[in-house]
JSON list of C-alpha atoms in Angstrom, two decimals:
[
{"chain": "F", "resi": 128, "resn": "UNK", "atom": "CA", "xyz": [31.12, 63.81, 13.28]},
{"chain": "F", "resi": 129, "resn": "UNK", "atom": "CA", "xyz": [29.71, 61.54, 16.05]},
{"chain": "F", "resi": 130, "resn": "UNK", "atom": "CA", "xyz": [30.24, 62.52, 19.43]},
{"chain": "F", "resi": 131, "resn": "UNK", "atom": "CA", "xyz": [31.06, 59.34, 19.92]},
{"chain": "F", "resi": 132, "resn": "UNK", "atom": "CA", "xyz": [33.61, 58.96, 17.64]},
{"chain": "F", "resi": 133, "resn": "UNK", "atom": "CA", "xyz": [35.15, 62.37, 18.58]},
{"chain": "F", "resi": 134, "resn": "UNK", "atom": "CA", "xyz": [35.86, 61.28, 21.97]},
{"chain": "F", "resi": 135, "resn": "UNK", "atom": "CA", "xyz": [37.29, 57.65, 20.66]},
{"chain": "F", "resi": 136, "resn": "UNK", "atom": "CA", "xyz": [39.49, 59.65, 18.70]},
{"chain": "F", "resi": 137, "resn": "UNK", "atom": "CA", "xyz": [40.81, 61.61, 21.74]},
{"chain": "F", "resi": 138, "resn": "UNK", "atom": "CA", "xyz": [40.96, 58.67, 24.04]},
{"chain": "F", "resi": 139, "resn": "UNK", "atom": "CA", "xyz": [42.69, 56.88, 21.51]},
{"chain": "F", "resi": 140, "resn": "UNK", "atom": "CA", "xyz": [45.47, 60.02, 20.89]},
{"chain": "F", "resi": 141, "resn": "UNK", "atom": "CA", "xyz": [46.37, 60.11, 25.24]},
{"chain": "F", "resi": 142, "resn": "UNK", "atom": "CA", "xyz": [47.31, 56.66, 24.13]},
{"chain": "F", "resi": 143, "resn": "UNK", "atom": "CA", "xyz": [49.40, 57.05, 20.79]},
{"chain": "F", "resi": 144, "resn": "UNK", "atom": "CA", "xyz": [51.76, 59.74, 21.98]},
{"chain": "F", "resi": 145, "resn": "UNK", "atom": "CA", "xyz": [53.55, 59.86, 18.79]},
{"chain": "F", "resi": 146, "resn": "UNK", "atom": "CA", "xyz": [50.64, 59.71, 16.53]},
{"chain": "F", "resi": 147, "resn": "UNK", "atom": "CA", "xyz": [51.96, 56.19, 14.75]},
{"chain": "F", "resi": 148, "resn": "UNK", "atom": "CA", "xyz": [48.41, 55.40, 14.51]},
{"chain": "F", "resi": 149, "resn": "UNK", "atom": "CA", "xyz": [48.80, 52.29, 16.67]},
{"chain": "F", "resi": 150, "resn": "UNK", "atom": "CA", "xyz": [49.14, 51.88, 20.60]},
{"chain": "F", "resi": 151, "resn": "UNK", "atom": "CA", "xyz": [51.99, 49.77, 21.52]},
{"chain": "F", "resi": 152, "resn": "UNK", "atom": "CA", "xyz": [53.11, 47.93, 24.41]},
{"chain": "F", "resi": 153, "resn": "UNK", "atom": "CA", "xyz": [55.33, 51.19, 25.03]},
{"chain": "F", "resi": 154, "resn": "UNK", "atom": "CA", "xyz": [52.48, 53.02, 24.96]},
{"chain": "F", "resi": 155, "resn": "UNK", "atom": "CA", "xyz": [50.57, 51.61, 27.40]},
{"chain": "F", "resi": 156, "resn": "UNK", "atom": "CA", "xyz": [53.93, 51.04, 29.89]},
{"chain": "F", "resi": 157, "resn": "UNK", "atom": "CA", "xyz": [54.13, 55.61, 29.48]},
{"chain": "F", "resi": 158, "resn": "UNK", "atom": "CA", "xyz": [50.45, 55.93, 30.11]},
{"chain": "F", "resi": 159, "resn": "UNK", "atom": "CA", "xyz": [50.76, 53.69, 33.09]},
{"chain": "F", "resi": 160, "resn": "UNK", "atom": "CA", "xyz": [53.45, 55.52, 34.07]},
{"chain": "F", "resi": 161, "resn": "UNK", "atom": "CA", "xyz": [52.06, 58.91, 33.57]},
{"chain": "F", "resi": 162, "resn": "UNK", "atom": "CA", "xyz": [49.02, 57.48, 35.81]},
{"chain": "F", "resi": 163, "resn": "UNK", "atom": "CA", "xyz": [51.50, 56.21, 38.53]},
{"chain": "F", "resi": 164, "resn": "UNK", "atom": "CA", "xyz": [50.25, 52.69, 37.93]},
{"chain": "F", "resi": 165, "resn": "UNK", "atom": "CA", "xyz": [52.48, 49.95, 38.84]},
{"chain": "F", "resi": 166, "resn": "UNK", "atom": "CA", "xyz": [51.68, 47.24, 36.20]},
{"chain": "F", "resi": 167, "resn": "UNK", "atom": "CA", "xyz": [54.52, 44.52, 34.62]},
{"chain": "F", "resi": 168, "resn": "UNK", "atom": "CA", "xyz": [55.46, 43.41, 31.88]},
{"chain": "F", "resi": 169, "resn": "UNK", "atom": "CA", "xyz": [52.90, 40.66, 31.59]},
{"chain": "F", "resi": 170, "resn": "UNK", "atom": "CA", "xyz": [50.01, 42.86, 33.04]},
{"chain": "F", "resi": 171, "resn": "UNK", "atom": "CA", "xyz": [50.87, 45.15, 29.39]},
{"chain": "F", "resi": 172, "resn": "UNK", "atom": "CA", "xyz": [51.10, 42.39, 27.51]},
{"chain": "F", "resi": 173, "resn": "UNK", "atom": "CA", "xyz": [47.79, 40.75, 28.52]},
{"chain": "F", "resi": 174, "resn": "UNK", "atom": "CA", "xyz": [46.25, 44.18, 27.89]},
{"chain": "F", "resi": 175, "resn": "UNK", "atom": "CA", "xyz": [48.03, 44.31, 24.86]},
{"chain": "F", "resi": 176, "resn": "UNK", "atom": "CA", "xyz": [46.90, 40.96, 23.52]},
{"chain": "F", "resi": 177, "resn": "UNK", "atom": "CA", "xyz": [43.28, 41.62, 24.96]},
{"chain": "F", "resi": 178, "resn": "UNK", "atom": "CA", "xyz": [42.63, 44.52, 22.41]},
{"chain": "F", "resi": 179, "resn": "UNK", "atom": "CA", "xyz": [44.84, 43.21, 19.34]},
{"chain": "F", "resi": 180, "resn": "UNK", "atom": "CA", "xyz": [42.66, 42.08, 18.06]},
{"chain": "F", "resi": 181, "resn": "UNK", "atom": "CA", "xyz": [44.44, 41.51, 14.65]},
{"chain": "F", "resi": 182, "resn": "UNK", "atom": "CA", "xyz": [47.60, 39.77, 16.35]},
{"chain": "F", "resi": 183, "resn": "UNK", "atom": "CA", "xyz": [49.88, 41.94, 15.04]},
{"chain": "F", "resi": 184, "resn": "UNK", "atom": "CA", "xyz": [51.51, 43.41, 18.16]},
{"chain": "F", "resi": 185, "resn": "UNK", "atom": "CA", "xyz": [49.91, 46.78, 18.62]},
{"chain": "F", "resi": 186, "resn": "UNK", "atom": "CA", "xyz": [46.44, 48.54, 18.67]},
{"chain": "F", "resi": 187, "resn": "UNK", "atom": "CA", "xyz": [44.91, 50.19, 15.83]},
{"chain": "F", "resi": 188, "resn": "UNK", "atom": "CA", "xyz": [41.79, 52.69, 16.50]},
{"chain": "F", "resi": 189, "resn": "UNK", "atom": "CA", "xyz": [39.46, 50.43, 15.30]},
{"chain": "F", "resi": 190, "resn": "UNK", "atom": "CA", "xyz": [40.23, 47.80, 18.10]},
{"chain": "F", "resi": 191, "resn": "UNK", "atom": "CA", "xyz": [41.03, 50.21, 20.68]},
{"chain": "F", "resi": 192, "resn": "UNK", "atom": "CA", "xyz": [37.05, 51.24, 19.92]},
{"chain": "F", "resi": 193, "resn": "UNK", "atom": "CA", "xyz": [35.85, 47.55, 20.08]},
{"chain": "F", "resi": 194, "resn": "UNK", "atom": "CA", "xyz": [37.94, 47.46, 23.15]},
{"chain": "F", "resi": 195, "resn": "UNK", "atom": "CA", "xyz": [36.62, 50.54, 25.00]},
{"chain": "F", "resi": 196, "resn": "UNK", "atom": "CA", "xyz": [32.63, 49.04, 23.93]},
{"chain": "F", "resi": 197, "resn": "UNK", "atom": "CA", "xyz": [33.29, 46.25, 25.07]},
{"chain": "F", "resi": 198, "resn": "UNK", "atom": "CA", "xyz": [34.07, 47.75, 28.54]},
{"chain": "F", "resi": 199, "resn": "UNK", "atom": "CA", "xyz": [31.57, 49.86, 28.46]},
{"chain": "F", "resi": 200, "resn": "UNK", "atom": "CA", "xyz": [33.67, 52.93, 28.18]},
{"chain": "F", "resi": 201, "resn": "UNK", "atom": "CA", "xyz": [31.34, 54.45, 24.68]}
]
């Protein structure tokens, strides 16, 4: 496998704590957390809607990878 894709895979897994396959707006608010990072409501929910890409309320891996190319991160 890809380098690449392994480390997606791990970045995307410190995100979805309890391995639903998706990132949620809960999610994020525990990683924040976790990172002492004081973001509200509306900061999550910008972040949120920046990488669902689908609209359906949550991040899938696919669109956390877009997301994380997009910024440069892989």
């Amino acid at each position: 496998m890809c380098k690449i894709v392994q480390e997606a895979k791990k970045a995307f897994a410190l995100f979805d704590n309890d391995n639903s396959g998706t990132v949620t707006i809960e999610d994020l608010r525990r990683c924040c957390k976790e990172l002492s990072e004081q973001m509200t409501d509306v900061e999550l929910t910008q972040m949120l809607h920046e990488a669902d890409l689908d609209e359906n309320g949550e991040i899938d891996p696919i669109n956390f990878f877009k997301l994380m190319r997009r910024a440069g991160v892989f």
